[in-house]
Amino acid sequence: MATSTVQLAVQSRLLSYGIGESTELVPAPPANRGKRVVCRLRKLELEEMNFSGRSRKIDQEVSKRTHRLKALSASGISLIQTAKRVPTYLFRTDIGGQVKVLVEKTNGKYKVLVEVLPSELSDAHAELVMVWGLFRSDASCFMPLDLNRHGADGKSSTIETPFVQGPSDKVTVELDFEASLAPFYISFYMKSQLVSDMKSSEIRSHRNTTFVVPVGLTSGHPAPLGLSCQPDGTMNFALFSRSAKSVVLCLYDDISVEKPSLEIDLDPYVNRSGDIWHAALDCSLPIKTYGYRCKVATSGKEELVLLDPYSKVIRSVIPRQGGSKLRPKYLGELCKEPGYDWSVDVPPSLHMEKLIIYRLNVTEFTKDGSSKLPDDLAGTFSGITEKWSHFKHLGVNAILLEPIFPFEEQKGPYFPSHFFSPGNMHGRSGDPLSVIKSMKDMVKKLHANGIEIFLEVVFTHTAEDAPLMHVDNSSYYSIKGGDLNIQYALNCNYPIVQQMILDCLRYWVIEFHIDGFVFINASSLLKGFHGEIQSRPPLVEAIAFDPILSKVKIIADYWDALANDSKEILFPHWRKWAEINTRFCDDIRDFLRGKGLLSSLATRLCGSGDIFSGGRGPAFSFNYIARNFGLTLVDLVSFSSSEVASELSWNCGEEGPTTNNIVLETRLKQVRNFLFILFISLGVPVLNMGDECGQSSRGSPVHGARKSFDWSTLKTGFGIQTTQFISFLTSLRMRRSDLLQKRTFLKEENIQWHGSDQSPPKWDDPSSRFLAMTLKADAEDSQTSVSDNGGDLFVAFNSAGESESVILPPPPTDMVWHRLVDTALPFPEFFAEKGTPVEDGLVAYEMKSHSCLLFEAQKLAEI
């Protein structure tokens, strides 16, 4: 057998050490035998390291080779679990025998017992010696073991320890290590000296490599993915990566440092199950954060330190001027998720048809100084908590938050880089634990006031710097050529991506009590790997029937952040999925600018039966006029140049800001008309932040052009009358829920259509701009009597530039019409809670241009 000198490189990777030099270590003569070696290695004080017992130390020569010996893979071992769950490693040797190693933690120390079975030795062997060293991330870079035994140039050494005779003719070596030194690996081989000629031979694994055993680091478990706390007090790490050839667990004790304090190779033979890399760490070192470095065969670049895609608590890395481009933006927090007292939280669990939603951006909602909030609250979840009364004043009972995940700052929140934690910018001082608590406080406060919380989520693509791109882009992404947009498109219906999305959604429901989700770019959720549309997309179906997710609201939104456009498609809903109704927005805009067909308006008013029939109903239609991309509500009536032609807007006679009173009056009526139709239509109305106070982006449809919410504008004339009008409309919807908040479509006998003179509408006339309808109250379908709710409703819409003389239908017996809304009248007369009774004998009502009317039949006794 060959007796070549062992090649060992020496390098410290402890927190405060970085010895990168190397030296040649030459074998020393044999020393005393048969004694137990106890190594008391202190965490940060290696210079005070002591070894008790008598052992044999040798200096050996180190070559300048830079190759890396993998921790356990090359040894070809089997892991055995004993009854006491003591990790036991069984090796085969290159001469056909076996070596067993047990690692046990007792009384704050690790005991390592190396046992050679009797068949390993023959009579010719006079003695057996173990040559060993310790390392963490690189098997060719050993940790210094005894700083009192330096060579001339200050290099450290390895240790030789003789085996002693044990019971049953076994020979053993027992080593003790302080627990604070963990985690580390022991790398060793054996030397056997022949009695006949006193020559020594080396005994290695059957792969002709050193034996390697982890201490304070076990194989861990492949599930759950991410970081989890085990019952034995260890932290389990699990990462999916099919394409990674190697994975290094990087641990940091200081987020301001450039390099990890500790790096641990994960062995593909022990720390990998299928495509999941995993390890369990028993570490008393002051580690704060962690990440991974993945070596992918297709990448020739130096590996980045990556955020764990499943990390629940992430910490922003402190930027450093002139720092490495390999420096991560976020790292996972090495801590157990803090508990939260949800004991008094009761989700409102509102029926879908009862919802009135307000969409907002967490940062922009209270960031402006006009919010009068302290700097540490402005622009955070706590800011929303402080301003919850604004929602109650408007009458909304649900808020929809723009994406709150960490995102690519240059492109905005619709390009997420992580999915399992809120962005740190949404909380005080950016502390991740504080952010999580403040979000849960917000949810709890809003729930206590009857308000549900929905999240907009983007699972169809990621930011360019998302960790998933470097962890395993061939599994997570749909790769189709050089289009950058396509490169960042997630392969949503691939099993591992589907699992990640489901895990993420469940996490937000269970841990944050989220009431629903709006899925941006939902049409892409139907696509397979090659872009084909699937009739039964696995992800969409799995969400619909998931035992947890099927109990919250799930809404599909076809807006594509990549193309800044909406792509409607026949969505497979399984009677569970609602949809953001883009056709409602387009048809109402068309009608009020004097275009479109009356039939389109009628379809949207009645709940969009062309989309939501077939088992759903109007409650599954989430209607909106303006949203957080495109023109704001005020800009819809102020800008209509060719640059915004796709917005279907009308400037009412002049482009942009104006002092023309006629134009201003028309714009004011149009804003009222939009809001009125939104609330009078069957479906769920969705308001947008700032539309209640006339917020403008000066005609820019770009999301980034939106300004922070200006709270001072609520006190302007426009802000006062618009917020009061919205409050009136929300109250009206709840009071007349029998007609305006229906889960099912109206019966044919409960609705009647009219022209201005009570003749049938001119459905086939594309130039017709007037439509009226009578909604007939059905006492059998009402939860309260007609006298409590009111009687029939008569609604009229005139988008023409001329007035119309409207013939009112006769009211029901013993009732009289009350005018509740006329958007052409000045404030405050244009709406009234109890209404203004129509004069006796009045048959015709003059309806002004560009206006809407609402009459309610009420009992004579109520006058």
Tab-separated table of C-alpha atoms in Angstrom, residues 478 480 490-494 524-534 537:
chain	number	residue	atom	x	y	z
A	478	SER	CA	-39.780	29.246	-17.890
A	480	LYS	CA	-37.546	30.703	-23.655
A	490	LEU	CA	-41.979	31.730	-13.073
A	491	ASN	CA	-42.994	28.248	-14.164
A	492	CYS	CA	-46.092	28.399	-11.962
A	493	ASN	CA	-47.529	24.981	-12.771
A	494	TYR	CA	-44.269	23.095	-12.264
A	524	SER	CA	-50.209	33.483	-16.855
A	525	LEU	CA	-51.254	31.134	-14.059
A	526	LEU	CA	-52.889	29.017	-16.769
A	527	LYS	CA	-49.704	28.535	-18.788
A	528	GLY	CA	-47.517	25.462	-18.963
A	529	PHE	CA	-43.738	25.402	-19.350
A	530	HIS	CA	-43.912	26.069	-23.092
A	531	GLY	CA	-46.501	28.841	-22.827
A	532	GLU	CA	-49.483	26.660	-23.723
A	533	ILE	CA	-52.819	27.427	-22.061
A	534	GLN	CA	-53.953	24.565	-19.862
A	537	PRO	CA	-53.991	24.369	-14.622
